[in-house]
mmCIF file of C-alpha atoms in Angstrom:
data_model
loop_
_atom_site.group_PDB
_atom_site.id
_atom_site.type_symbol
_atom_site.label_atom_id
_atom_site.label_comp_id
_atom_site.label_asym_id
_atom_site.label_seq_id
_atom_site.Cartn_x
_atom_site.Cartn_y
_atom_site.Cartn_z
ATOM 1 C CA MET A 15 25.936 5.390 39.718
ATOM 2 C CA LYS A 16 27.895 8.722 38.763
ATOM 3 C CA ALA A 17 27.072 7.743 35.309
ATOM 4 C CA THR A 18 23.423 6.812 36.014
ATOM 5 C CA VAL A 19 23.093 10.478 37.704
ATOM 6 C CA ASP A 20 24.887 12.436 35.381
ATOM 7 C CA ASP A 21 21.966 11.303 32.669
ATOM 8 C CA GLN A 22 19.454 11.401 34.841
ATOM 9 C CA THR A 23 20.275 15.363 35.307
ATOM 10 C CA LEU A 24 21.121 15.369 31.785
ATOM 11 C CA VAL A 25 17.749 14.305 31.340
ATOM 12 C CA GLY A 26 15.981 16.685 33.909
ATOM 13 C CA GLY A 27 17.861 19.557 32.619
ATOM 14 C CA GLY A 28 16.528 19.009 28.850
ATOM 15 C CA ASP A 29 12.704 19.390 30.560
ATOM 16 C CA ALA A 30 13.275 22.577 31.892
ATOM 17 C CA GLY A 31 14.563 23.722 28.631
ATOM 18 C CA SER A 32 11.744 22.639 26.704
ATOM 19 C CA HIS A 33 9.390 23.983 29.434
ATOM 20 C CA ASP A 34 11.230 27.469 28.950
ATOM 21 C CA ASP A 35 10.439 27.735 24.944
ATOM 22 C CA HIS A 36 7.434 27.108 25.645
ATOM 23 C CA HIS A 37 7.079 29.880 28.127
ATOM 24 C CA ARG A 38 8.980 31.796 25.840
ATOM 25 C CA ASP A 39 6.660 31.094 22.832
ATOM 26 C CA LEU A 40 3.762 32.040 25.022
ATOM 27 C CA GLN A 41 4.845 35.430 25.826
ATOM 28 C CA GLU A 42 5.985 35.914 22.335
ATOM 29 C CA HIS A 43 2.288 35.074 21.357
ATOM 30 C CA LYS A 44 0.991 37.301 24.009
ATOM 31 C CA GLN A 45 2.301 40.069 22.770
ATOM 32 C CA ALA A 46 2.122 39.415 19.263
ATOM 33 C CA ALA A 47 -1.670 39.430 19.843
ATOM 34 C CA ASP A 48 -1.264 42.716 22.124
ATOM 35 C CA ARG A 49 0.800 44.155 19.099
ATOM 36 C CA GLN A 50 -2.314 43.130 16.783
ATOM 37 C CA GLU A 51 -4.940 44.528 19.509
ATOM 38 C CA ALA A 52 -2.885 48.023 19.827
ATOM 39 C CA GLN A 53 -2.582 48.049 15.870
ATOM 40 C CA ASP A 54 -6.538 47.329 16.052
ATOM 41 C CA GLU A 55 -7.420 49.897 18.422
ATOM 42 C CA ALA A 56 -5.390 52.501 16.740
ATOM 43 C CA GLY A 57 -6.647 51.957 12.712
ATOM 44 C CA GLN A 58 -10.360 51.842 14.597
ATOM 45 C CA GLU A 59 -9.172 55.518 16.011
ATOM 46 C CA ARG A 60 -7.795 56.469 12.775
ATOM 47 C CA GLY A 61 -11.272 55.270 11.252
ATOM 48 C CA GLU A 62 -12.871 57.361 13.551
ATOM 49 C CA GLU A 63 -10.795 60.290 13.160
ATOM 50 C CA GLU A 64 -11.375 60.476 9.791
ATOM 51 C CA ALA A 65 -15.301 59.503 9.339
ATOM 52 C CA GLU A 66 -15.176 62.998 11.964
ATOM 53 C CA ARG A 67 -13.140 65.013 9.290
ATOM 54 C CA GLU A 68 -15.031 64.161 6.914
ATOM 55 C CA ARG A 69 -18.248 64.718 8.858
ATOM 56 C CA GLU A 70 -17.019 68.162 9.305
ATOM 57 C CA ARG A 71 -16.067 68.268 5.831
ATOM 58 C CA GLU A 72 -19.872 67.425 4.610
ATOM 59 C CA ARG A 73 -20.908 70.227 6.985
ATOM 60 C CA GLU A 74 -18.631 72.883 5.783
ATOM 61 C CA ARG A 75 -20.498 72.181 2.590
ATOM 62 C CA GLU A 76 -23.637 72.452 3.701
ATOM 63 C CA ARG A 77 -22.440 75.765 5.336
ATOM 64 C CA GLU A 78 -21.026 77.049 1.431
ATOM 65 C CA ARG A 79 -24.353 75.802 0.152
ATOM 66 C CA GLU A 80 -25.850 77.970 2.276
ATOM 67 C CA ARG A 81 -24.110 80.608 1.839
ATOM 68 C CA GLU A 82 -24.394 80.584 -2.323
ATOM 69 C CA ARG A 83 -28.323 80.384 -1.384
ATOM 70 C CA GLU A 84 -28.150 83.250 1.054
ATOM 71 C CA ARG A 85 -25.845 84.704 -2.016
ATOM 72 C CA GLU A 86 -28.324 83.710 -4.698
ATOM 73 C CA ARG A 87 -31.411 85.943 -2.616
ATOM 74 C CA GLU A 88 -29.491 88.807 -2.221
ATOM 75 C CA ARG A 89 -28.609 88.944 -5.688
ATOM 76 C CA GLU A 90 -32.680 88.707 -6.183
ATOM 77 C CA ARG A 91 -33.689 90.883 -3.632
ATOM 78 C CA GLY A 92 -31.390 93.181 -5.543
ATOM 79 C CA ASP A 93 -32.500 93.239 -8.607
ATOM 80 C CA GLN A 94 -35.883 93.736 -7.201
ATOM 81 C CA GLY A 95 -35.586 96.793 -5.002
ATOM 82 C CA HIS A 96 -35.364 97.215 -1.173
ATOM 83 C CA VAL A 97 -36.560 99.866 0.407
ATOM 84 C CA GLY A 98 -34.778 102.888 1.287
ATOM 85 C CA ASP A 99 -34.985 104.955 4.486
ATOM 86 C CA ASP A 100 -37.440 107.562 2.941
ATOM 87 C CA GLY A 101 -39.755 104.488 2.466
ATOM 88 C CA GLY A 102 -39.261 104.181 -1.280
ATOM 89 C CA ILE A 103 -37.697 101.718 -4.037
ATOM 90 C CA GLU A 104 -34.206 101.852 -3.909
ATOM 91 C CA ASN A 105 -33.244 100.279 -7.549
ATOM 92 C CA ASP A 106 -32.656 101.200 -10.967
ATOM 93 C CA ASP A 107 -35.760 101.653 -12.349
ATOM 94 C CA ASP A 108 -37.765 102.925 -9.449
ATOM 95 C CA VAL A 109 -41.371 103.141 -11.102
ATOM 96 C CA SER A 110 -40.729 98.961 -12.511
ATOM 97 C CA ASN A 111 -41.338 98.180 -8.847
ATOM 98 C CA SER A 112 -44.540 100.260 -8.147
ATOM 99 C CA ALA A 113 -48.226 98.883 -8.180
ATOM 100 C CA LEU A 114 -49.000 100.490 -11.402
ATOM 101 C CA ALA A 115 -46.329 99.279 -13.424
ATOM 102 C CA LYS A 116 -46.215 96.123 -11.985
ATOM 103 C CA ALA A 117 -50.160 95.847 -13.431
ATOM 104 C CA ASP A 118 -50.424 92.317 -15.361
ATOM 105 C CA VAL A 119 -52.653 92.179 -18.349
ATOM 106 C CA LYS A 120 -54.483 89.017 -18.591
ATOM 107 C CA VAL A 121 -55.101 88.041 -22.601
ATOM 108 C CA ALA A 122 -56.855 84.818 -23.190
ATOM 109 C CA VAL A 123 -55.985 82.963 -26.914
ATOM 110 C CA VAL A 124 -58.686 80.883 -28.271
ATOM 111 C CA GLY A 125 -59.770 79.615 -31.903
ATOM 112 C CA ASN A 126 -59.947 76.595 -33.581
ATOM 113 C CA VAL A 127 -57.072 73.212 -33.208
ATOM 114 C CA ASP A 128 -54.518 73.679 -35.593
ATOM 115 C CA SER A 129 -54.192 77.479 -35.876
ATOM 116 C CA GLY A 130 -51.130 79.256 -34.019
ATOM 117 C CA LYS A 131 -52.293 79.687 -30.636
ATOM 118 C CA SER A 132 -49.897 77.538 -28.693
ATOM 119 C CA THR A 133 -46.972 78.365 -31.433
ATOM 120 C CA LEU A 134 -47.760 82.347 -31.237
ATOM 121 C CA ILE A 135 -47.492 82.284 -27.316
ATOM 122 C CA GLY A 136 -44.144 80.382 -27.666
ATOM 123 C CA VAL A 137 -43.180 83.022 -30.003
ATOM 124 C CA LEU A 138 -44.100 86.065 -27.785
ATOM 125 C CA THR A 139 -43.081 85.139 -24.461
ATOM 126 C CA GLY A 140 -39.913 83.463 -25.619
ATOM 127 C CA GLY A 141 -38.599 85.506 -27.788
ATOM 128 C CA GLU A 142 -37.796 83.062 -30.954
ATOM 129 C CA LEU A 143 -39.336 82.345 -34.253
ATOM 130 C CA ASP A 144 -40.926 79.355 -34.894
ATOM 131 C CA ASP A 145 -39.183 76.801 -37.095
ATOM 132 C CA GLY A 146 -42.059 75.766 -38.931
ATOM 133 C CA ARG A 147 -42.447 72.831 -37.368
ATOM 134 C CA GLY A 148 -43.665 73.019 -33.800
ATOM 135 C CA LYS A 149 -40.989 74.377 -32.241
ATOM 136 C CA ALA A 150 -41.973 77.096 -29.899
ATOM 137 C CA ARG A 151 -45.419 75.474 -29.084
ATOM 138 C CA GLN A 152 -43.342 72.881 -27.781
ATOM 139 C CA ARG A 153 -42.307 74.891 -24.643
ATOM 140 C CA ILE A 154 -46.230 75.441 -24.065
ATOM 141 C CA PHE A 155 -47.673 72.173 -24.092
ATOM 142 C CA VAL A 156 -48.380 71.053 -20.234
ATOM 143 C CA HIS A 157 -48.889 67.995 -20.873
ATOM 144 C CA ARG A 158 -47.142 64.368 -22.623
ATOM 145 C CA HIS A 159 -50.011 63.743 -25.102
ATOM 146 C CA GLU A 160 -49.969 67.186 -26.133
ATOM 147 C CA ALA A 161 -46.494 67.904 -27.337
ATOM 148 C CA ALA A 162 -47.309 63.794 -28.533
ATOM 149 C CA ASN A 163 -50.463 65.361 -31.206
ATOM 150 C CA GLY A 164 -49.005 68.910 -30.715
ATOM 151 C CA ARG A 165 -52.944 70.123 -29.546
ATOM 152 C CA THR A 166 -53.865 71.501 -25.911
ATOM 153 C CA SER A 167 -56.170 69.772 -24.001
ATOM 154 C CA CYS A 168 -55.669 72.061 -20.624
ATOM 155 C CA ILE A 169 -55.893 74.956 -19.368
ATOM 156 C CA SER A 170 -52.060 77.218 -19.194
ATOM 157 C CA GLN A 171 -50.729 80.572 -18.263
ATOM 158 C CA HIS A 172 -47.503 81.968 -19.592
ATOM 159 C CA ILE A 173 -46.427 85.220 -18.703
ATOM 160 C CA MET A 174 -44.067 87.971 -20.713
ATOM 161 C CA GLY A 175 -42.975 91.813 -18.973
ATOM 162 C CA PHE A 176 -42.641 94.720 -20.999
ATOM 163 C CA ALA A 177 -39.363 96.577 -19.361
ATOM 164 C CA ALA A 178 -39.300 100.787 -18.676
ATOM 165 C CA SER A 179 -37.278 100.891 -22.503
ATOM 166 C CA GLY A 180 -40.570 98.872 -23.953
ATOM 167 C CA GLU A 181 -38.531 96.051 -24.553
ATOM 168 C CA PRO A 182 -40.221 92.637 -24.016
ATOM 169 C CA VAL A 183 -39.218 90.390 -21.204
ATOM 170 C CA HIS A 184 -38.940 86.854 -21.940
ATOM 171 C CA GLN A 185 -39.208 83.733 -19.998
ATOM 172 C CA LYS A 186 -37.191 80.581 -21.200
ATOM 173 C CA ALA A 187 -38.719 77.586 -19.216
ATOM 174 C CA SER A 188 -41.219 75.832 -20.733
ATOM 175 C CA ALA A 189 -45.041 74.232 -18.874
ATOM 176 C CA SER A 190 -43.376 70.927 -18.540
ATOM 177 C CA ALA A 191 -40.406 72.289 -16.746
ATOM 178 C CA ASN A 192 -39.836 71.486 -12.884
ATOM 179 C CA ALA A 193 -41.322 73.907 -10.150
ATOM 180 C CA MET A 194 -38.133 75.440 -9.812
ATOM 181 C CA ALA A 195 -37.197 76.229 -12.906
ATOM 182 C CA LYS A 196 -40.359 77.986 -13.512
ATOM 183 C CA ASN A 197 -40.481 80.130 -10.395
ATOM 184 C CA LYS A 198 -37.111 81.489 -11.476
ATOM 185 C CA SER A 199 -38.129 81.974 -14.804
ATOM 186 C CA TRP A 200 -41.394 83.826 -13.497
ATOM 187 C CA ARG A 201 -39.093 85.185 -10.450
ATOM 188 C CA HIS A 202 -37.044 87.089 -13.654
ATOM 189 C CA VAL A 203 -39.377 88.256 -15.846
ATOM 190 C CA VAL A 204 -41.204 90.368 -12.504
ATOM 191 C CA ALA A 205 -38.294 91.396 -11.031
ATOM 192 C CA HIS A 206 -37.195 93.306 -14.975
ATOM 193 C CA SER A 207 -40.111 94.473 -16.179
ATOM 194 C CA ARG A 208 -42.692 97.303 -15.971
ATOM 195 C CA SER A 209 -45.513 95.743 -17.070
ATOM 196 C CA LEU A 210 -46.944 91.989 -17.346
ATOM 197 C CA LEU A 211 -49.020 89.858 -19.842
ATOM 198 C CA THR A 212 -50.242 86.628 -19.084
ATOM 199 C CA PHE A 213 -51.602 84.461 -21.648
ATOM 200 C CA ILE A 214 -54.088 81.850 -21.029
ATOM 201 C CA ASP A 215 -54.099 78.717 -23.628
ATOM 202 C CA LEU A 216 -57.127 77.364 -24.325
ATOM 203 C CA ALA A 217 -57.943 74.498 -26.492
ATOM 204 C CA GLY A 218 -59.120 74.917 -29.784
ATOM 205 C CA HIS A 219 -60.790 71.479 -30.245
ATOM 206 C CA GLU A 220 -64.390 70.388 -29.962
ATOM 207 C CA LYS A 221 -64.314 68.114 -27.262
ATOM 208 C CA TYR A 222 -62.789 70.365 -25.119
ATOM 209 C CA LEU A 223 -65.626 73.668 -25.772
ATOM 210 C CA LYS A 224 -66.417 73.429 -21.748
ATOM 211 C CA THR A 225 -62.614 73.392 -20.986
ATOM 212 C CA THR A 226 -62.175 76.408 -22.981
ATOM 213 C CA ILE A 227 -65.675 78.205 -21.545
ATOM 214 C CA GLY A 228 -64.222 77.022 -18.131
ATOM 215 C CA GLY A 229 -60.657 79.406 -19.033
ATOM 216 C CA LEU A 230 -63.232 82.662 -20.238
ATOM 217 C CA THR A 231 -65.034 82.374 -17.155
ATOM 218 C CA GLY A 232 -62.949 81.630 -14.296
ATOM 219 C CA CYS A 233 -59.710 83.050 -15.169
ATOM 220 C CA SER A 234 -61.555 86.557 -16.170
ATOM 221 C CA PRO A 235 -59.401 87.756 -19.114
ATOM 222 C CA ASP A 236 -59.112 91.073 -19.866
ATOM 223 C CA TYR A 237 -58.930 91.390 -23.543
ATOM 224 C CA ALA A 238 -59.036 88.116 -26.293
ATOM 225 C CA LEU A 239 -57.128 87.168 -29.012
ATOM 226 C CA VAL A 240 -59.295 84.729 -31.519
ATOM 227 C CA VAL A 241 -56.181 83.048 -33.663
ATOM 228 C CA VAL A 242 -57.306 82.418 -37.043
ATOM 229 C CA GLY A 243 -54.909 80.469 -39.371
ATOM 230 C CA SER A 244 -55.401 81.908 -42.303
ATOM 231 C CA ASN A 245 -55.419 78.895 -44.569
ATOM 232 C CA MET A 246 -57.274 77.250 -43.016
ATOM 233 C CA GLY A 247 -60.668 79.930 -42.822
ATOM 234 C CA ILE A 248 -63.015 80.622 -40.307
ATOM 235 C CA THR A 249 -64.405 77.455 -38.994
ATOM 236 C CA LYS A 250 -67.480 76.217 -36.585
ATOM 237 C CA MET A 251 -65.086 76.347 -33.533
ATOM 238 C CA THR A 252 -63.596 80.142 -34.649
ATOM 239 C CA LYS A 253 -67.065 81.463 -34.615
ATOM 240 C CA GLU A 254 -67.826 79.467 -30.875
ATOM 241 C CA HIS A 255 -65.063 81.211 -29.273
ATOM 242 C CA LEU A 256 -65.816 84.639 -31.091
ATOM 243 C CA GLY A 257 -69.443 84.112 -29.723
ATOM 244 C CA VAL A 258 -68.632 83.112 -26.311
ATOM 245 C CA SER A 259 -66.021 85.324 -26.109
ATOM 246 C CA LEU A 260 -68.185 88.941 -26.976
ATOM 247 C CA ALA A 261 -71.001 87.486 -25.343
ATOM 248 C CA LEU A 262 -69.079 87.453 -21.949
ATOM 249 C CA GLY A 263 -68.251 91.418 -22.576
ATOM 250 C CA ILE A 264 -64.060 90.365 -23.359
ATOM 251 C CA PRO A 265 -62.804 93.039 -26.055
ATOM 252 C CA VAL A 266 -62.068 90.817 -29.310
ATOM 253 C CA ALA A 267 -58.841 91.025 -31.102
ATOM 254 C CA ILE A 268 -58.241 89.178 -34.351
ATOM 255 C CA VAL A 269 -55.176 87.272 -35.418
ATOM 256 C CA LEU A 270 -54.384 85.221 -38.645
ATOM 257 C CA THR A 271 -51.525 83.218 -38.271
ATOM 258 C CA LYS A 272 -49.603 81.217 -41.113
ATOM 259 C CA VAL A 273 -49.279 84.241 -43.703
ATOM 260 C CA ASP A 274 -46.299 82.867 -45.050
ATOM 261 C CA MET A 275 -47.689 79.824 -46.194
ATOM 262 C CA CYS A 276 -51.383 80.739 -47.275
ATOM 263 C CA PRO A 277 -51.649 81.542 -51.082
ATOM 264 C CA PRO A 278 -52.936 85.214 -51.440
ATOM 265 C CA ASN A 279 -56.406 84.475 -52.945
ATOM 266 C CA VAL A 280 -57.003 82.141 -49.960
ATOM 267 C CA LEU A 281 -55.880 84.881 -47.899
ATOM 268 C CA ALA A 282 -58.207 87.297 -49.372
ATOM 269 C CA GLN A 283 -61.174 85.152 -48.858
ATOM 270 C CA THR A 284 -60.298 84.347 -45.111
ATOM 271 C CA GLN A 285 -60.709 88.866 -44.375
ATOM 272 C CA LYS A 286 -63.478 88.475 -47.069
ATOM 273 C CA ARG A 287 -65.373 85.815 -44.733
ATOM 274 C CA LEU A 288 -63.890 87.815 -41.858
ATOM 275 C CA THR A 289 -65.298 90.762 -42.582
ATOM 276 C CA ARG A 290 -68.522 89.541 -43.200
ATOM 277 C CA ILE A 291 -68.921 88.071 -40.030
ATOM 278 C CA LEU A 292 -67.812 90.820 -37.822
ATOM 279 C CA LYS A 293 -69.679 93.416 -39.596
ATOM 280 C CA SER A 294 -73.073 91.270 -39.351
ATOM 281 C CA SER A 295 -75.903 92.141 -36.838
ATOM 282 C CA ALA A 296 -74.623 89.101 -34.251
ATOM 283 C CA VAL A 297 -71.320 90.949 -33.886
ATOM 284 C CA ARG A 298 -71.584 94.676 -34.797
ATOM 285 C CA LYS A 299 -67.529 95.167 -35.023
ATOM 286 C CA LYS A 300 -65.449 97.244 -37.665
ATOM 287 C CA PRO A 301 -62.728 95.013 -38.598
ATOM 288 C CA PHE A 302 -59.475 97.099 -39.047
ATOM 289 C CA ASN A 303 -56.261 95.705 -40.536
ATOM 290 C CA VAL A 304 -53.347 96.715 -38.227
ATOM 291 C CA ARG A 305 -50.030 97.578 -41.010
ATOM 292 C CA SER A 306 -48.306 100.624 -38.575
ATOM 293 C CA GLU A 307 -48.102 102.566 -35.594
ATOM 294 C CA LYS A 308 -50.370 104.721 -36.429
ATOM 295 C CA ASP A 309 -52.491 102.037 -37.057
ATOM 296 C CA VAL A 310 -52.026 100.734 -33.003
ATOM 297 C CA THR A 311 -52.271 103.854 -31.813
ATOM 298 C CA THR A 312 -56.339 104.109 -33.691
ATOM 299 C CA CYS A 313 -57.155 100.635 -32.642
ATOM 300 C CA LEU A 314 -56.100 101.361 -29.029
ATOM 301 C CA ALA A 315 -57.673 104.999 -29.054
ATOM 302 C CA HIS A 316 -60.918 103.153 -30.299
ATOM 303 C CA PHE A 317 -60.125 99.944 -28.893
ATOM 304 C CA GLU A 318 -63.315 99.553 -26.045
ATOM 305 C CA LYS A 319 -65.705 100.764 -28.561
ATOM 306 C CA LYS A 320 -66.378 99.487 -31.736
ATOM 307 C CA ILE A 321 -63.096 98.782 -33.695
ATOM 308 C CA CYS A 322 -61.731 94.992 -34.149
ATOM 309 C CA PRO A 323 -57.827 95.180 -34.822
ATOM 310 C CA ILE A 324 -56.894 92.702 -37.183
ATOM 311 C CA PHE A 325 -53.455 91.775 -37.008
ATOM 312 C CA LEU A 326 -51.688 89.819 -40.267
ATOM 313 C CA VAL A 327 -48.668 87.597 -38.345
ATOM 314 C CA SER A 328 -46.361 84.740 -39.417
ATOM 315 C CA THR A 329 -44.446 83.024 -36.583
ATOM 316 C CA VAL A 330 -42.057 81.369 -39.029
ATOM 317 C CA THR A 331 -41.142 84.898 -40.878
ATOM 318 C CA GLY A 332 -41.845 87.817 -37.963
ATOM 319 C CA GLU A 333 -43.492 89.299 -40.775
ATOM 320 C CA ARG A 334 -45.600 92.185 -38.368
ATOM 321 C CA LEU A 335 -45.464 90.611 -35.016
ATOM 322 C CA ASP A 336 -43.428 93.251 -33.430
ATOM 323 C CA LEU A 337 -47.338 95.812 -34.298
ATOM 324 C CA LEU A 338 -48.623 92.768 -32.162
ATOM 325 C CA THR A 339 -46.336 93.081 -29.679
ATOM 326 C CA SER A 340 -46.174 96.781 -29.852
ATOM 327 C CA PHE A 341 -50.610 96.374 -29.516
ATOM 328 C CA LEU A 342 -50.105 94.183 -26.253
ATOM 329 C CA ARG A 343 -47.331 95.972 -24.942
ATOM 330 C CA GLN A 344 -49.253 99.164 -24.176
ATOM 331 C CA LEU A 345 -53.153 97.487 -22.960
ATOM 332 C CA GLN A 346 -53.546 98.176 -19.549
ATOM 333 C CA PRO A 347 -55.807 95.644 -17.404
ATOM 334 C CA ARG A 348 -59.910 96.753 -17.329
ATOM 335 C CA ALA A 349 -60.252 97.433 -14.351
ATOM 336 C CA LEU A 350 -57.445 99.992 -14.138
ATOM 337 C CA LEU A 351 -57.911 101.118 -17.611
ATOM 338 C CA ALA A 352 -61.666 102.476 -16.364
ATOM 339 C CA ASP A 353 -59.744 104.962 -14.099
ATOM 340 C CA ILE A 354 -57.721 106.203 -15.895
ATOM 341 C CA MET A 355 -59.787 106.652 -18.459
ATOM 342 C CA GLN A 356 -61.795 109.251 -16.009
ATOM 343 C CA SER A 357 -58.284 111.265 -15.717
ATOM 344 C CA PRO A 358 -57.644 114.286 -17.692
ATOM 345 C CA SER A 359 -54.258 113.298 -19.086
ATOM 346 C CA TYR A 360 -56.005 109.803 -20.900
ATOM 347 C CA LYS A 361 -58.510 112.158 -22.383
ATOM 348 C CA ALA A 362 -55.971 114.490 -23.450
ATOM 349 C CA GLN A 363 -53.970 111.417 -24.933
ATOM 350 C CA GLN A 364 -57.435 109.988 -26.539
ATOM 351 C CA GLN A 365 -58.060 113.676 -28.273
ATOM 352 C CA GLU A 366 -54.689 113.735 -29.498
ATOM 353 C CA ALA A 367 -55.175 110.188 -31.282
ATOM 354 C CA THR A 368 -58.521 111.094 -32.505
ATOM 355 C CA ALA A 369 -57.040 113.924 -34.081
ATOM 356 C CA ALA A 370 -53.812 112.128 -35.661
ATOM 357 C CA ALA A 371 -56.484 109.301 -36.644
ATOM 358 C CA ALA A 372 -58.915 112.180 -38.447
ATOM 359 C CA ALA A 373 -55.577 113.629 -40.253
ATOM 360 C CA ALA A 374 -54.280 109.954 -41.581
ATOM 361 C CA ALA A 375 -57.896 109.404 -42.492
ATOM 362 C CA GLU A 376 -57.509 112.864 -44.630
ATOM 363 C CA ALA A 377 -54.332 111.539 -46.228
ATOM 364 C CA ALA A 378 -55.021 108.066 -46.947
ATOM 365 C CA PRO A 379 -58.856 108.204 -47.076
ATOM 366 C CA GLY A 380 -58.401 104.519 -48.875
ATOM 367 C CA CYS A 381 -57.013 102.576 -46.193
ATOM 368 C CA LEU A 382 -59.868 103.192 -42.838
ATOM 369 C CA ALA A 383 -62.516 102.389 -45.884
ATOM 370 C CA GLU A 384 -60.613 99.054 -46.822
ATOM 371 C CA ALA A 385 -60.569 97.448 -43.374
ATOM 372 C CA GLY A 386 -64.424 98.835 -43.067
ATOM 373 C CA ALA A 387 -63.199 100.699 -40.230
ATOM 374 C CA PRO A 388 -65.164 103.674 -39.155
ATOM 375 C CA VAL A 389 -63.373 107.339 -39.630
ATOM 376 C CA PRO A 390 -62.608 109.075 -36.599
ATOM 377 C CA PRO A 391 -64.696 112.005 -36.012
#
């Protein structure tokens, strides 16, 4: 009997030990689950802290970008000058910000297709010569199809400026660039220029004649440059554009392009025919070949009357582009010019220019006679 009891006791003790092991396993599993939960919560907190730090870093970067934009605006305001205590404009060049200095001269550029209008504008506004393969005009084209076929089909405007020293201020952004790039480039020109010049590039193809006439009437240009390809001669559209400009009362100057590639006999024939058209009863203009700075002065003194300046230029070699640039730099808006012409200082300058032209004519009378220009009294 004792042995039996001991066996039962041993059996009962074995069941108790198994129960304790199971209870211990449950506690360990619960502790492990608690630890895992604590780790997950800690990881989540660390993730939230890291996300918050990243958001703070992004806010700091945004504040830095805003500070940079503010510094850029300050620099632009510094370039443009600011109002001083006396109400004047404080800048290195006070005159460059005056209303008179910022007068904008609008020049329409017309002529037959492929005469080099857009290339001429690209060279003048960009400050770089053409490579002979259309590099300069690519900056002027607005639409993709214009760049593909090399022909303007719309009305576009392009600016350049002149500093107080007379040096050109160029703008480098192309007409097809985004608005931000163009605005930045134009602001640079305006801020650093004493006077502005706006070129209105118009189409030369016959099917865009209505567009060209719309540009001449709607944009109200002060002057017109009729561009003639010297190797192409006078075409139907050349005469159309010249006639429309004169009918609208727009003073006209002629630019013969591509003189570097034109045979001398063809150039002479183009000049001869152009002179005959300008002297005709329908036009009644006196052609004047511009060869020097003195000729530029003479043209400016009599441009509003009957003289029609003729510039023989090359956008590849740069031949006589300096004379054309000098001529354009000294032009004034016609509305402003009407007031200036009444001032005593302008009349004195005109008398001096007339005297200088008369002296030049006495020294070399054949120069004016060859061009068919009037000799000032």
